[in-house]
Amino acid sequence: MTSGEAETPGFREQMSKARQALSGHGPLVVLSGAGMSAESGVPTFRDAQTGLWERYDPTDLATPEAWRRDRDMVWAWYRWREHLISGARPNPGHLAVARAQDHRDVVVVTQNVDDLHERAGSTLVHHVHGSLFAHRCDTCGTPMDAGPPPPEPADSLTPPTCTRCDGRARPGVVWFGEMLPSAPWEAAVSAVSSAAAVLVVGTSGLVQPAASLPGVAADAGIPVVEVNPGASGLGREVSVHLRAPAGQVLPGLLAP
Ligand code: BV8
Ligand code: ZN
């Protein structure tokens, strides 16, 4: 949305319809994807491929096979992403979602592995794809803390050894082909099934089973509003699509 678009009668009408759809008094569920963090300067999953990483496909790197094939390269990629996120700040979209808690119940369900919702002040956040910073042993699962990431990108880093076995620290994220952690997943399904309204922000809606959540709400007759400047894999589930960046539109959309 450029400022010009924001002034068009069409966009103002869409905004009014979206505010109406979200106006129920029950819980608001916010489903966020990487587009939520785009205005914080965090590259989306596919845009992370800059510099050292531009020749790799992230869907190849974010897999157990890649870890088995070249652990130290994958570990270096994740540590670099930790560094990028540590230097980023929540944007007005994250802050608007956090402020909405002041006047209604808000449940955040995020595909993102960053901590920007929490740093903005959101207190109920379910990470269905895990968290970059929750390191654990790749063998016995013991939680580990690999400490702050190095400030420079490297093409190979050796993760620290587990204190309980000869395993190594791995990122606390869900790789392609891995099951989602049951607690956040079950909480996410329960939240979208009993929400007054669902707001989907910044996801291409390609990765399953997270992409099925808006449909769970729509099938239950719950209004679904999508904020995304581009097209996404969502369609029939969405009542109102605001084609605008999250940071620009969420403050007005979520204001009491
Ligand atoms: C599973 C963590 C059961 C890692 C991620 C074959 C074999 C095995 C599995 C499968 C298979 N075929 C399909 C599958 C299932 C697979 C899947 O869905 N694959 C896809 C590629 C088809 N899913 C899984 O494997 C899941 N597990 O199914 O377990 C199972 C087990 C074994 C075998 C079968 C089934 C696990 C999936 C989790 C993967 N981990 N992240 C890491 O981060 O390193 S996924 C990762 O990519 C993100 O978390 C996100 O979910 C997804 C997409 O990321 P992005 O593209 O960056 O972001 P997004 O899609 O959200 O796009 C950005 C959007 O923002 C765009 O639409 C853009 O327009 C918009 N935007 C841009 N700027 C803004 C904006 N919006 C608003 N404001 C802006 N300013
Ligand atoms: Zn271990």
CSV table of C-alpha atoms and ligand atoms in Angstrom, one decimal:
chain,number,residue,atom,x,y,z
A,1,MET,CA,0.0,0.0,0.0
A,2,THR,CA,1.4,3.4,-0.8
A,3,SER,CA,0.1,6.4,0.9
A,4,GLY,CA,-1.9,7.1,-2.3
A,5,GLU,CA,-3.6,3.7,-2.0
A,6,ALA,CA,-4.5,4.2,1.6
A,7,GLU,CA,-6.5,7.2,0.5
A,8,THR,CA,-8.5,5.4,-2.2
A,9,PRO,CA,-12.2,4.9,-1.4
A,10,GLY,CA,-11.6,1.2,-2.3
A,11,PHE,CA,-8.9,0.7,0.3
A,12,ARG,CA,-10.8,2.7,2.9
A,13,GLU,CA,-13.8,0.5,2.3
A,14,GLN,CA,-11.7,-2.7,2.6
A,15,MET,CA,-10.3,-1.4,5.8
A,16,SER,CA,-13.7,-0.7,7.2
A,17,LYS,CA,-14.9,-4.2,6.2
A,18,ALA,CA,-11.8,-5.7,7.8
A,19,ARG,CA,-12.3,-3.8,11.1
A,20,GLN,CA,-15.9,-5.0,11.1
A,21,ALA,CA,-14.8,-8.6,10.6
A,22,LEU,CA,-12.3,-8.4,13.5
A,23,SER,CA,-14.7,-6.5,15.8
A,24,GLY,CA,-16.0,-9.6,17.8
A,25,HIS,CA,-15.4,-9.5,21.5
A,26,GLY,CA,-13.9,-12.9,21.8
A,27,PRO,CA,-10.3,-13.9,21.3
A,28,LEU,CA,-8.4,-12.5,18.2
A,29,VAL,CA,-6.0,-15.1,16.8
A,30,VAL,CA,-3.1,-13.6,14.7
A,31,LEU,CA,-1.4,-16.1,12.4
A,32,SER,CA,1.9,-14.7,11.3
A,33,GLY,CA,4.4,-15.7,8.6
A,34,ALA,CA,7.8,-14.2,7.6
A,35,GLY,CA,6.1,-11.2,6.0
A,36,MET,CA,5.3,-10.0,9.6
A,37,SER,CA,9.0,-9.5,10.2
A,38,ALA,CA,9.9,-8.2,6.7
A,39,GLU,CA,9.6,-4.5,7.8
A,40,SER,CA,12.0,-5.3,10.6
A,41,GLY,CA,14.6,-6.1,8.0
A,42,VAL,CA,14.5,-9.8,8.7
A,43,PRO,CA,14.8,-11.6,5.3
A,44,THR,CA,11.8,-13.9,4.7
A,45,PHE,CA,12.6,-17.6,4.6
A,46,ARG,CA,13.4,-17.4,0.9
A,47,ASP,CA,15.1,-14.0,1.0
A,48,ALA,CA,17.6,-15.2,3.7
A,49,GLN,CA,19.7,-16.3,0.8
A,50,THR,CA,22.0,-13.4,0.5
A,51,GLY,CA,25.8,-13.2,0.4
A,52,LEU,CA,27.3,-16.6,1.4
A,53,TRP,CA,24.0,-18.3,1.2
A,54,GLU,CA,22.7,-17.1,-2.1
A,55,ARG,CA,23.7,-20.3,-3.9
A,56,TYR,CA,21.6,-22.5,-1.5
A,57,ASP,CA,17.9,-23.2,-1.5
A,58,PRO,CA,16.6,-22.7,2.1
A,59,THR,CA,14.2,-25.6,1.8
A,60,ASP,CA,17.3,-27.8,1.2
A,61,LEU,CA,19.1,-26.3,4.2
A,62,ALA,CA,16.2,-26.6,6.6
A,63,THR,CA,16.2,-30.4,6.6
A,64,PRO,CA,17.6,-33.3,8.7
A,65,GLU,CA,19.3,-34.5,5.5
A,66,ALA,CA,21.3,-31.2,5.2
A,67,TRP,CA,22.2,-31.6,8.9
A,68,ARG,CA,23.5,-35.1,8.3
A,69,ARG,CA,25.3,-34.0,5.1
A,70,ASP,CA,27.0,-30.9,6.3
A,71,ARG,CA,26.2,-30.0,9.9
A,72,ASP,CA,28.8,-27.3,10.3
A,73,MET,CA,27.5,-25.4,7.2
A,74,VAL,CA,23.9,-25.6,8.4
A,75,TRP,CA,24.9,-24.5,11.9
A,76,ALA,CA,26.7,-21.5,10.4
A,77,TRP,CA,23.6,-20.5,8.4
A,78,TYR,CA,21.4,-20.6,11.5
A,79,ARG,CA,23.9,-18.7,13.7
A,80,TRP,CA,24.0,-16.0,11.0
A,81,ARG,CA,20.2,-15.8,11.0
A,82,GLU,CA,20.4,-15.5,14.8
A,83,HIS,CA,22.7,-12.6,14.4
A,84,LEU,CA,20.5,-10.9,11.8
A,85,ILE,CA,17.4,-11.2,14.1
A,86,SER,CA,19.3,-10.1,17.2
A,87,GLY,CA,20.1,-6.8,15.3
A,88,ALA,CA,16.4,-6.4,14.2
A,89,ARG,CA,13.7,-4.6,16.1
A,90,PRO,CA,9.9,-5.2,16.3
A,91,ASN,CA,8.1,-3.1,13.6
A,92,PRO,CA,4.8,-1.2,14.0
A,93,GLY,CA,3.0,-4.3,13.0
A,94,HIS,CA,4.4,-6.4,15.9
A,95,LEU,CA,3.7,-3.4,18.3
A,96,ALA,CA,0.1,-3.1,17.1
A,97,VAL,CA,-0.5,-6.8,17.7
A,98,ALA,CA,1.0,-6.5,21.2
A,99,ARG,CA,-1.0,-3.4,22.0
A,100,ALA,CA,-4.3,-5.1,20.9
A,101,GLN,CA,-3.9,-7.2,24.1
A,102,ASP,CA,-4.8,-4.0,26.1
A,103,HIS,CA,-8.4,-4.3,25.0
A,104,ARG,CA,-9.0,-7.9,24.0
A,105,ASP,CA,-7.6,-11.5,24.3
A,106,VAL,CA,-5.0,-12.0,21.6
A,107,VAL,CA,-3.4,-15.3,20.7
A,108,VAL,CA,-0.4,-15.2,18.4
A,109,VAL,CA,0.3,-18.3,16.3
A,110,THR,CA,3.5,-17.8,14.4
A,111,GLN,CA,5.5,-19.8,11.7
A,112,ASN,CA,8.4,-17.5,12.4
A,113,VAL,CA,11.4,-18.6,14.4
A,114,ASP,CA,12.3,-15.1,15.5
A,115,ASP,CA,11.4,-13.5,18.9
A,116,LEU,CA,10.0,-10.2,17.6
A,117,HIS,CA,6.4,-10.8,18.7
A,118,GLU,CA,7.7,-11.4,22.3
A,119,ARG,CA,10.1,-8.4,22.1
A,120,ALA,CA,7.1,-6.2,21.0
A,121,GLY,CA,5.2,-7.3,24.2
A,122,SER,CA,3.0,-10.1,23.0
A,123,THR,CA,2.6,-12.5,25.9
A,124,LEU,CA,0.8,-15.5,24.3
A,125,VAL,CA,2.8,-16.7,21.3
A,126,HIS,CA,2.8,-20.2,19.9
A,127,HIS,CA,5.8,-21.1,17.7
A,128,VAL,CA,4.5,-23.9,15.5
A,129,HIS,CA,7.9,-24.0,13.7
A,130,GLY,CA,10.0,-23.6,16.8
A,131,SER,CA,12.5,-20.9,17.7
A,132,LEU,CA,16.0,-20.1,16.4
A,133,PHE,CA,17.2,-19.5,19.9
A,134,ALA,CA,16.0,-22.7,21.6
A,135,HIS,CA,19.1,-24.8,20.9
A,136,ARG,CA,19.0,-28.5,21.9
A,137,CYS,CA,21.2,-31.6,21.6
A,138,ASP,CA,20.7,-33.2,18.2
A,139,THR,CA,20.9,-36.6,19.9
A,140,CYS,CA,19.4,-36.6,23.4
A,141,GLY,CA,17.3,-33.4,23.1
A,142,THR,CA,18.8,-31.8,26.2
A,143,PRO,CA,18.3,-28.0,26.0
A,144,MET,CA,21.6,-26.3,25.3
A,145,ASP,CA,22.7,-22.7,25.1
A,146,ALA,CA,25.3,-22.0,22.4
A,147,GLY,CA,25.6,-18.4,23.5
A,148,PRO,CA,25.5,-15.3,21.3
A,149,PRO,CA,26.1,-15.9,17.6
A,150,PRO,CA,29.4,-14.6,16.0
A,151,PRO,CA,28.9,-11.2,14.4
A,152,GLU,CA,30.4,-12.2,11.1
A,153,PRO,CA,29.0,-14.8,8.6
A,154,ALA,CA,31.0,-18.0,8.3
A,155,ASP,CA,30.6,-20.8,5.9
A,156,SER,CA,31.2,-23.4,8.5
A,157,LEU,CA,30.9,-23.5,12.3
A,158,THR,CA,31.2,-26.5,14.7
A,159,PRO,CA,28.3,-26.6,17.2
A,160,PRO,CA,29.1,-27.2,20.9
A,161,THR,CA,29.1,-30.7,22.3
A,162,CYS,CA,26.2,-31.8,24.6
A,163,THR,CA,27.1,-32.1,28.3
A,164,ARG,CA,25.2,-35.4,28.6
A,165,CYS,CA,26.2,-37.3,25.4
A,166,ASP,CA,28.4,-36.9,22.4
A,167,GLY,CA,25.7,-35.1,20.5
A,168,ARG,CA,25.9,-31.5,19.2
A,169,ALA,CA,23.7,-28.4,19.6
A,170,ARG,CA,21.1,-28.0,16.8
A,171,PRO,CA,18.7,-25.1,16.1
A,172,GLY,CA,15.4,-25.4,17.9
A,173,VAL,CA,13.4,-25.1,14.7
A,174,VAL,CA,11.2,-27.6,12.9
A,175,TRP,CA,12.8,-28.8,9.7
A,176,PHE,CA,11.0,-29.9,6.6
A,177,GLY,CA,10.0,-33.5,7.1
A,178,GLU,CA,9.9,-33.1,10.9
A,179,MET,CA,6.8,-33.3,13.0
A,180,LEU,CA,5.6,-30.0,14.5
A,181,PRO,CA,5.9,-29.8,18.3
A,182,SER,CA,2.6,-31.1,19.6
A,183,ALA,CA,1.9,-28.5,22.3
A,184,PRO,CA,2.1,-25.4,20.1
A,185,TRP,CA,0.3,-27.2,17.3
A,186,GLU,CA,-2.6,-28.4,19.4
A,187,ALA,CA,-2.8,-24.9,21.0
A,188,ALA,CA,-2.9,-23.3,17.5
A,189,VAL,CA,-5.7,-25.6,16.3
A,190,SER,CA,-7.7,-25.0,19.5
A,191,ALA,CA,-7.2,-21.2,19.2
A,192,VAL,CA,-8.3,-20.9,15.6
A,193,SER,CA,-11.3,-23.2,16.2
A,194,SER,CA,-12.6,-21.0,19.0
A,195,ALA,CA,-11.6,-17.5,17.9
A,196,ALA,CA,-14.0,-14.6,17.4
A,197,ALA,CA,-11.8,-13.7,14.4
A,198,VAL,CA,-8.5,-14.7,12.7
A,199,LEU,CA,-6.0,-12.2,11.3
A,200,VAL,CA,-3.5,-13.8,8.9
A,201,VAL,CA,-0.4,-11.7,8.3
A,202,GLY,CA,2.5,-12.1,5.9
A,203,THR,CA,2.4,-15.8,4.9
A,204,SER,CA,2.5,-17.3,1.5
A,205,GLY,CA,0.3,-20.1,2.9
A,206,LEU,CA,2.5,-22.8,1.2
A,207,VAL,CA,3.9,-24.8,4.1
A,208,GLN,CA,1.7,-27.5,5.7
A,209,PRO,CA,0.2,-28.1,8.1
A,210,ALA,CA,0.4,-24.4,9.2
A,211,ALA,CA,-1.3,-23.3,6.0
A,212,SER,CA,-4.4,-25.3,6.9
A,213,LEU,CA,-5.1,-23.2,10.0
A,214,PRO,CA,-7.1,-20.4,8.2
A,215,GLY,CA,-9.3,-23.0,6.7
A,216,VAL,CA,-10.1,-24.5,10.1
A,217,ALA,CA,-11.4,-21.1,11.1
A,218,ALA,CA,-13.3,-20.5,7.9
A,219,ASP,CA,-14.9,-23.9,8.1
A,220,ALA,CA,-16.2,-23.0,11.6
A,221,GLY,CA,-17.7,-19.8,10.2
A,222,ILE,CA,-15.1,-17.6,11.8
A,223,PRO,CA,-14.1,-14.4,9.9
A,224,VAL,CA,-10.6,-14.5,8.4
A,225,VAL,CA,-8.8,-11.3,7.4
A,226,GLU,CA,-5.5,-11.5,5.4
A,227,VAL,CA,-2.8,-8.7,5.4
A,228,ASN,CA,-0.3,-9.3,2.6
A,229,PRO,CA,0.8,-6.9,-0.1
A,230,GLY,CA,1.1,-9.9,-2.4
A,231,ALA,CA,-1.0,-12.9,-3.4
A,232,SER,CA,-0.8,-16.0,-1.3
A,233,GLY,CA,-1.9,-19.6,-1.3
A,234,LEU,CA,-5.0,-18.6,0.7
A,235,GLY,CA,-8.2,-17.9,-1.1
A,236,ARG,CA,-11.6,-19.2,-0.2
A,237,GLU,CA,-10.8,-19.0,3.5
A,238,VAL,CA,-10.3,-15.2,3.5
A,239,SER,CA,-13.3,-12.8,4.0
A,240,VAL,CA,-11.2,-9.6,3.5
A,241,HIS,CA,-7.7,-9.3,1.9
A,242,LEU,CA,-5.9,-6.0,2.7
A,243,ARG,CA,-3.2,-5.8,0.1
A,244,ALA,CA,-0.8,-3.8,2.3
A,245,PRO,CA,2.4,-4.2,4.3
A,246,ALA,CA,1.8,-5.3,7.9
A,247,GLY,CA,3.7,-2.4,9.5
A,248,GLN,CA,1.6,0.2,7.6
A,249,VAL,CA,-1.8,-1.2,8.1
A,250,LEU,CA,-2.0,-3.1,11.4
A,251,PRO,CA,-1.8,0.0,13.7
A,252,GLY,CA,-5.0,1.3,12.1
A,253,LEU,CA,-6.6,-2.1,11.7
A,254,LEU,CA,-6.2,-3.1,15.4
A,255,ALA,CA,-6.8,0.3,17.0
A,256,PRO,CA,-9.7,0.1,19.5
B,1,BV8,C1,5.3,-32.0,8.5
B,1,BV8,C2,11.5,-23.4,10.3
B,1,BV8,C3,4.5,-34.2,9.0
B,1,BV8,C4,12.9,-23.7,9.7
B,1,BV8,C5,10.0,-23.8,8.5
B,1,BV8,C6,7.4,-34.3,1.4
B,1,BV8,C7,8.1,-34.8,2.4
B,1,BV8,C8,8.0,-34.4,3.7
B,1,BV8,C9,7.1,-33.4,4.0
B,1,BV8,C10,6.4,-32.8,3.0
B,1,BV8,C11,6.5,-33.3,1.7
B,1,BV8,N1,5.7,-32.5,0.9
B,1,BV8,C12,5.0,-31.6,1.7
B,1,BV8,C13,5.4,-31.8,2.9
B,1,BV8,C14,5.0,-31.1,4.1
B,1,BV8,C15,6.0,-30.0,4.3
B,1,BV8,C16,5.6,-28.8,3.4
B,1,BV8,O1,4.6,-28.2,3.6
B,1,BV8,N2,6.5,-28.6,2.4
B,1,BV8,C17,6.2,-27.5,1.5
B,1,BV8,C18,7.5,-26.9,0.9
B,1,BV8,C19,5.3,-28.0,0.3
B,1,BV8,N3,5.8,-29.6,5.7
B,1,BV8,C20,6.6,-30.2,6.6
B,1,BV8,O2,7.6,-30.9,6.4
B,1,BV8,C21,6.3,-29.9,8.0
B,1,BV8,N4,6.2,-31.1,8.8
B,1,BV8,O3,4.5,-31.9,7.5
B,1,BV8,O4,5.3,-33.1,9.3
B,1,BV8,C22,5.3,-35.0,8.0
B,1,BV8,C23,6.5,-35.5,8.5
B,1,BV8,C24,7.2,-36.3,7.6
B,1,BV8,C25,6.7,-36.5,6.2
B,1,BV8,C26,5.5,-35.9,5.8
B,1,BV8,C27,4.8,-35.1,6.7
B,1,BV8,C28,7.3,-29.0,8.7
B,1,BV8,C29,7.3,-27.6,8.0
B,1,BV8,C30,8.2,-26.7,8.8
B,1,BV8,C31,9.3,-26.2,8.0
B,1,BV8,N5,10.0,-25.1,8.7
B,1,BV8,N6,10.6,-22.9,9.2
B,1,BV8,C32,13.6,-22.4,9.4
B,1,BV8,O5,13.1,-21.3,9.6
B,1,BV8,O6,14.8,-22.6,9.1
B,1,BV8,S1,9.0,-23.3,7.2
B,1,BV8,C33,9.4,-21.7,6.8
B,1,BV8,O7,8.9,-21.5,5.5
B,1,BV8,C34,8.6,-20.7,7.6
B,1,BV8,O8,8.5,-21.0,8.9
B,1,BV8,C35,7.3,-20.5,6.9
B,1,BV8,O9,6.3,-21.3,7.5
B,1,BV8,C36,7.6,-21.0,5.5
B,1,BV8,C37,7.5,-20.0,4.5
B,1,BV8,O10,8.5,-19.0,4.7
B,1,BV8,P1,8.6,-17.6,3.8
B,1,BV8,O11,8.4,-17.9,2.4
B,1,BV8,O12,9.7,-16.7,4.2
B,1,BV8,O13,7.5,-16.8,4.4
B,1,BV8,P2,6.1,-16.9,3.8
B,1,BV8,O14,5.8,-18.2,3.2
B,1,BV8,O15,5.4,-16.6,5.1
B,1,BV8,O16,6.1,-15.8,2.7
B,1,BV8,C38,6.4,-14.4,3.0
B,1,BV8,C39,5.0,-13.8,2.7
B,1,BV8,O17,5.0,-12.5,3.3
B,1,BV8,C40,4.7,-13.6,1.2
B,1,BV8,O18,3.4,-14.0,0.9
B,1,BV8,C41,4.9,-12.1,1.0
B,1,BV8,O19,4.0,-11.6,0.0
B,1,BV8,C42,4.5,-11.5,2.4
B,1,BV8,N7,5.1,-10.2,2.7
B,1,BV8,C43,6.2,-9.7,2.3
B,1,BV8,N8,6.4,-8.5,2.9
B,1,BV8,C44,5.3,-8.3,3.7
B,1,BV8,C45,4.5,-9.4,3.6
B,1,BV8,N9,3.3,-9.5,4.3
B,1,BV8,C46,3.0,-8.4,5.1
B,1,BV8,N10,3.7,-7.3,5.3
B,1,BV8,C47,4.9,-7.2,4.6
B,1,BV8,N11,5.7,-6.1,4.8
B,2,ZN,ZN,22.9,-35.0,24.2
